[in-house]
Coordinates of C-alpha atoms in Angstrom, one line a residue:
M208 CA 8.5 14.5 38.5
A209 CA 7.1 17.4 36.4
K210 CA 8.5 17.9 32.9
A211 CA 11.0 20.7 32.5
T212 CA 9.8 23.8 30.6
I213 CA 11.6 26.0 28.2
K214 CA 11.6 28.7 30.8
E215 CA 13.4 26.5 33.2
V216 CA 16.0 25.6 30.6
A217 CA 16.5 29.3 29.8
A218 CA 16.9 30.1 33.6
E219 CA 19.5 27.3 34.0
A220 CA 21.5 28.5 31.0
E221 CA 21.0 32.1 31.9
V222 CA 19.6 33.1 28.5
S223 CA 16.2 34.0 27.1
T224 CA 13.6 31.5 26.0
A225 CA 14.0 32.9 22.5
T226 CA 17.7 32.0 22.5
V227 CA 16.8 28.4 23.7
S228 CA 14.3 28.2 20.8
R229 CA 17.0 29.4 18.3
V230 CA 19.4 26.8 19.5
L231 CA 16.9 23.9 19.5
N232 CA 15.5 24.9 16.1
E233 CA 18.9 25.7 14.6
S234 CA 17.6 29.1 13.5
G235 CA 19.4 32.4 13.7
F236 CA 22.9 33.1 15.1
V237 CA 23.9 31.9 18.5
S238 CA 27.5 31.7 19.7
E239 CA 29.1 28.3 20.3
E240 CA 29.5 29.2 24.0
I241 CA 25.8 29.9 24.3
K242 CA 24.9 26.8 22.4
E243 CA 27.0 24.7 24.7
R244 CA 25.3 26.2 27.8
V245 CA 21.8 25.7 26.4
M246 CA 22.5 22.0 25.5
E247 CA 24.0 21.4 28.9
A248 CA 20.9 22.8 30.5
V249 CA 18.7 20.6 28.2
A250 CA 20.6 17.5 29.2
K251 CA 20.7 18.4 32.9
L252 CA 16.9 19.0 33.1
N253 CA 16.1 16.2 30.6
Y254 CA 14.0 18.7 28.6
Q255 CA 11.8 17.3 25.9
P256 CA 10.4 19.9 23.4
S257 CA 6.7 19.7 22.7
A258 CA 6.0 18.0 19.4
I259 CA 2.5 19.5 19.4
A260 CA 3.8 23.0 19.9
R261 CA 6.5 22.6 17.3
S262 CA 4.0 21.3 14.8
L263 CA 1.7 24.3 15.4
K264 CA 4.5 26.7 14.9
Q265 CA 5.9 25.0 11.8
D266 CA 2.5 24.0 10.4
K267 CA 3.9 20.5 10.1
T268 CA 3.4 17.3 12.2
Y269 CA 6.0 15.3 10.4
M270 CA 3.4 12.5 10.3
I271 CA 2.1 10.7 7.2
G272 CA -1.0 8.6 7.3
V273 CA -1.0 5.3 5.5
I274 CA -4.4 3.5 4.9
V275 CA -4.2 0.0 3.4
P276 CA -6.7 -2.9 3.5
D277 CA -4.5 -5.1 5.7
I278 CA -1.1 -3.9 7.0
S279 CA -0.2 -7.5 7.8
N280 CA -0.3 -8.4 4.1
S281 CA 3.3 -8.8 3.0
Y282 CA 2.5 -6.8 -0.2
F283 CA 1.4 -3.7 1.7
M284 CA 4.2 -4.2 4.3
G285 CA 6.6 -4.0 1.4
I286 CA 5.1 -0.8 0.0
S287 CA 5.0 0.7 3.5
R288 CA 8.7 -0.1 4.1
G289 CA 9.7 1.6 0.9
I290 CA 7.8 4.7 1.8
E291 CA 9.3 4.7 5.3
D292 CA 12.9 4.4 4.0
V293 CA 12.4 7.5 1.9
V294 CA 10.4 9.8 4.2
G295 CA 12.1 8.6 7.4
A296 CA 15.4 10.0 6.2
E297 CA 13.7 13.4 6.2
G298 CA 12.3 13.1 9.7
F299 CA 8.8 11.9 8.8
Q300 CA 7.0 9.1 10.6
L301 CA 4.2 6.9 9.3
M302 CA 0.8 6.3 11.0
F303 CA -0.5 2.9 9.8
C304 CA -4.2 2.1 9.5
S305 CA -6.0 -1.0 8.1
S306 CA -9.4 -0.4 6.5
D307 CA -10.2 -4.2 6.4
E308 CA -11.7 -3.6 2.9
N309 CA -14.5 -1.7 4.7
P310 CA -15.4 1.6 2.9
E311 CA -17.1 3.0 6.1
K312 CA -14.1 2.3 8.2
E313 CA -11.8 3.8 5.6
E314 CA -13.9 7.0 5.6
R315 CA -13.6 7.2 9.4
L316 CA -9.8 6.7 9.1
L317 CA -9.5 9.5 6.5
N318 CA -11.3 11.9 8.7
L319 CA -9.2 10.8 11.8
L320 CA -6.0 11.4 9.9
Q321 CA -7.2 14.9 9.0
E322 CA -8.0 15.6 12.6
K323 CA -4.5 14.4 13.6
R324 CA -3.2 17.0 11.1
V325 CA -1.0 14.6 9.1
D326 CA 1.1 16.2 6.4
A327 CA 0.0 13.7 3.7
V328 CA -2.0 10.5 3.2
V329 CA -1.1 7.3 1.3
L330 CA -4.2 5.4 0.3
A331 CA -4.9 2.0 -1.1
T332 CA -8.7 2.5 -1.2
A333 CA -11.4 0.0 -0.5
G334 CA -13.6 2.0 -2.8
G335 CA -16.7 4.2 -2.2
N336 CA -15.0 7.2 -0.8
D337 CA -14.3 9.4 -3.8
D338 CA -16.2 12.4 -2.3
T339 CA -14.3 12.3 1.0
V340 CA -10.9 11.9 -0.8
K341 CA -11.7 14.8 -3.1
S342 CA -12.7 17.0 -0.2
L343 CA -9.5 16.3 1.7
S344 CA -7.4 16.8 -1.5
D345 CA -9.2 20.1 -2.2
S346 CA -8.4 21.3 1.3
G347 CA -4.7 21.0 0.4
L348 CA -3.9 17.7 2.0
P349 CA -1.5 15.7 -0.4
I350 CA -2.9 12.3 -1.2
V351 CA -1.0 9.6 -3.0
L352 CA -2.9 6.5 -4.3
V353 CA -1.1 3.2 -4.2
D354 CA -2.1 -0.1 -5.8
R355 CA -5.7 1.0 -6.3
K356 CA -7.6 3.7 -8.1
L357 CA -10.7 5.7 -7.1
D358 CA -14.0 4.6 -8.4
S359 CA -14.2 7.4 -10.9
E360 CA -11.6 7.9 -13.6
E361 CA -11.8 11.7 -13.2
G362 CA -11.1 11.4 -9.4
T363 CA -8.1 9.2 -10.0
K364 CA -6.6 11.5 -12.6
S365 CA -6.6 14.4 -10.1
L366 CA -4.3 12.5 -7.7
D367 CA -0.8 11.0 -7.7
L368 CA -0.9 7.3 -8.4
V369 CA 1.6 4.4 -8.0
A370 CA 0.1 1.2 -9.2
E371 CA 0.7 -2.0 -11.3
D372 CA -0.5 -2.7 -14.8
N373 CA -3.2 -5.0 -13.5
E374 CA -5.0 -5.8 -16.7
E375 CA -2.0 -6.6 -18.7
G376 CA -0.4 -8.6 -15.9
A377 CA -3.5 -10.7 -15.4
A378 CA -3.7 -11.3 -19.1
R379 CA -0.1 -12.5 -19.4
L380 CA -0.6 -14.7 -16.3
T381 CA -3.7 -16.3 -17.8
E382 CA -2.0 -16.8 -21.1
K383 CA 0.5 -19.1 -19.4
L384 CA -2.3 -21.5 -18.4
L385 CA -4.0 -21.2 -21.8
A386 CA -0.7 -22.0 -23.5
E387 CA -0.5 -25.2 -21.5
G388 CA -3.9 -26.3 -22.9
H389 CA -6.2 -25.3 -20.1
V390 CA -9.6 -24.1 -21.2
R391 CA -11.8 -24.7 -18.1
I392 CA -10.4 -22.0 -15.7
G393 CA -11.5 -21.0 -12.3
V394 CA -10.9 -17.3 -11.3
V395 CA -10.5 -16.2 -7.7
N396 CA -11.0 -12.5 -7.6
G397 CA -11.6 -9.8 -5.0
P398 CA -14.6 -7.4 -4.8
A399 CA -15.6 -5.7 -8.1
R400 CA -15.8 -2.4 -6.3
V401 CA -12.0 -2.3 -6.1
S402 CA -10.1 -1.3 -9.2
T403 CA -7.6 -4.1 -8.9
G404 CA -10.5 -6.6 -8.9
R405 CA -12.1 -5.1 -12.0
E406 CA -8.9 -4.6 -13.9
R407 CA -7.4 -8.1 -13.2
F408 CA -10.6 -9.9 -14.1
E409 CA -10.8 -8.0 -17.3
G410 CA -7.2 -9.1 -18.0
V411 CA -8.3 -12.8 -17.6
R412 CA -11.2 -12.2 -20.0
K413 CA -8.9 -10.5 -22.5
A414 CA -6.5 -13.4 -22.6
M415 CA -9.4 -15.8 -23.2
R416 CA -10.9 -13.7 -25.9
D417 CA -7.5 -13.4 -27.7
R418 CA -7.3 -17.2 -27.7
G419 CA -10.8 -17.4 -29.2
I420 CA -12.2 -19.3 -26.1
A421 CA -15.9 -18.8 -25.8
D422 CA -16.3 -20.6 -22.4
Q423 CA -16.7 -18.2 -19.5
P424 CA -14.4 -18.8 -16.5
I425 CA -16.0 -19.9 -13.2
V426 CA -15.6 -16.9 -10.9
F427 CA -15.4 -16.7 -7.1
N428 CA -15.5 -13.1 -5.9
G429 CA -14.1 -12.9 -2.4
G430 CA -12.4 -10.2 -0.2
F431 CA -8.7 -10.7 -0.9
S432 CA -8.3 -13.1 2.1
T433 CA -6.8 -16.6 2.6
E434 CA -10.2 -17.9 3.7
D435 CA -11.7 -16.7 0.4
G436 CA -9.0 -18.7 -1.5
I437 CA -10.0 -21.8 0.5
R438 CA -13.7 -21.3 -0.2
A439 CA -13.1 -20.7 -3.9
V440 CA -11.3 -24.1 -4.3
R441 CA -14.2 -25.8 -2.5
K442 CA -16.6 -24.2 -5.0
F443 CA -14.5 -25.2 -8.0
L444 CA -14.1 -28.8 -6.9
Q445 CA -17.9 -29.2 -6.7
A446 CA -18.3 -27.9 -10.3
D447 CA -19.1 -30.3 -13.1
P448 CA -16.9 -30.3 -15.0
R449 CA -14.5 -28.8 -12.6
P450 CA -11.7 -26.4 -13.7
T451 CA -8.3 -27.8 -14.6
A452 CA -6.6 -24.6 -13.6
I453 CA -7.1 -21.7 -11.2
V454 CA -6.1 -18.0 -11.6
S455 CA -5.9 -16.4 -8.2
L456 CA -5.7 -12.6 -8.5
N457 CA -4.3 -11.8 -5.1
N458 CA -1.4 -13.3 -3.1
Q459 CA -3.4 -13.8 0.1
M460 CA -6.2 -15.6 -1.7
S461 CA -3.5 -17.6 -3.6
L462 CA -2.2 -19.0 -0.2
G463 CA -5.7 -20.2 0.6
V464 CA -5.9 -21.8 -2.9
L465 CA -2.7 -23.7 -2.4
L466 CA -3.6 -24.9 1.1
E467 CA -7.0 -26.2 0.1
I468 CA -5.7 -28.0 -3.1
V469 CA -3.1 -29.8 -1.0
R470 CA -5.6 -30.5 1.8
S471 CA -7.9 -32.1 -0.8
G472 CA -5.2 -34.5 -1.8
L473 CA -4.6 -33.1 -5.3
K474 CA -1.3 -32.4 -6.9
I475 CA -0.1 -29.1 -8.4
P476 CA 0.0 -28.9 -11.4
E477 CA -0.9 -32.5 -12.4
D478 CA -4.5 -32.3 -10.9
M479 CA -4.9 -28.6 -10.8
A480 CA -2.6 -25.9 -12.3
V481 CA -2.4 -22.6 -10.4
A482 CA -1.3 -19.1 -11.4
S483 CA -1.1 -16.3 -8.8
F484 CA -1.1 -12.5 -9.2
G485 CA 1.7 -12.0 -6.6
E486 CA 4.3 -14.4 -5.2
V487 CA 3.1 -16.8 -2.4
E488 CA 5.7 -17.2 0.3
A489 CA 4.7 -20.8 0.9
G490 CA 4.9 -21.7 -2.8
P491 CA 8.5 -23.0 -2.8
L492 CA 7.6 -25.3 0.1
L493 CA 5.4 -27.4 -2.2
K494 CA 6.9 -30.4 -4.0
N495 CA 7.3 -29.6 -7.7
P496 CA 4.6 -26.9 -7.5
G497 CA 4.7 -25.7 -11.1
L498 CA 3.3 -22.4 -9.9
H499 CA 3.1 -19.4 -12.2
Y500 CA 3.1 -16.0 -10.5
I501 CA 3.4 -12.3 -11.2
D502 CA 6.6 -11.0 -9.7
Q503 CA 5.5 -7.9 -7.9
H504 CA 7.8 -5.2 -6.5
P505 CA 6.0 -3.5 -3.6
Y506 CA 9.2 -2.1 -2.1
D507 CA 10.0 -0.3 -5.3
M508 CA 6.5 1.1 -5.5
G509 CA 6.9 2.3 -1.9
I510 CA 10.1 4.1 -2.8
K511 CA 8.4 5.9 -5.7
A512 CA 5.4 6.8 -3.5
G513 CA 7.8 8.2 -0.9
E514 CA 9.6 10.4 -3.4
I515 CA 6.3 11.8 -4.7
L516 CA 5.1 12.5 -1.1
L517 CA 8.2 14.5 -0.3
K518 CA 7.7 16.6 -3.4
R519 CA 4.1 17.3 -2.5
I520 CA 4.9 18.1 1.2
R521 CA 7.7 20.5 0.2
K522 CA 5.4 22.0 -2.5
E523 CA 7.9 21.4 -5.2
E524 CA 6.5 22.0 -8.7
P525 CA 3.0 23.0 -7.2
E526 CA 1.5 23.4 -10.7
A527 CA 2.8 20.1 -12.0
E528 CA 0.3 17.5 -13.3
P529 CA -0.3 14.5 -10.9
A530 CA 2.4 11.9 -11.1
V531 CA 1.4 8.5 -12.5
E532 CA 3.8 5.6 -12.1
I533 CA 2.6 2.2 -13.5
F534 CA 4.8 -0.9 -12.8
R535 CA 4.9 -3.7 -15.4
N536 CA 5.8 -7.0 -13.7
E537 CA 6.9 -10.2 -15.3
V538 CA 5.4 -13.7 -15.0
N539 CA 7.7 -16.2 -13.3
R540 CA 7.4 -19.9 -12.4
I541 CA 8.3 -21.9 -9.3
G542 CA 9.2 -25.5 -10.2

């Protein structure tokens, strides 16, 4: 059966198409009797207004693009949920994309979202796309950075940002291990092209410098995946001397670290102490884990990002400086 048109609704209700439009868009005066007739016609014909036509008329699609490295990661799921709870109440929907830490794929996704005429973009960048992001921002598309900064400091300062205090958090996390007497430390980090990787590793180095420790940590640079955490532990266990503690700077990699330590027959923290930037859901399942972790709050970050998005889409305070919200999280311990 063909879809009903606005002309058919108007004919059924015995009014003009302009009157139907006013009723559906709640614009202009229409008597209650006419409204009732129009809505009865809409229900009878099962009329569905065209979202595309409405978006062209209003210059809005009520869609917000979200690009993150991995939407299945609980951290980015939490951020996304916070955003959705804020913007969803205003009628906006989210279009989720995973870049898989691939700058080329991220660039394609950015261009695709522009083609889809989204009203704004939330970006946790994989790096390498400063020029594309700047071009989209200069065209008037609101872009809010979450978790990660652009490669250039100048580019980051021109955009809204919601992130964590990565360097300070990693320093305080490492200090917990140093205070327990660990000197030989293995560091599981993500790619250096990503701001979180650079900042968190610098935090580890800062903590060691502050303690006057000259030894350099053993570093494994991965891609923020569980498999990289597993490979890192295998590398550390082959080192001579091997580390007595591991700092994992991402929750997904931390899961791999815990799995491989347990699989190797070692005990945490007796044989190998572990500190994680981000809570690991499986951590409490370990017997007496003694696991230090940064208590992140991705949902709260999403809430803040959503509030900024609505201000930008509504063009509130158009001349205002970009918003910068930095979350400082505490170090906790399981066990």
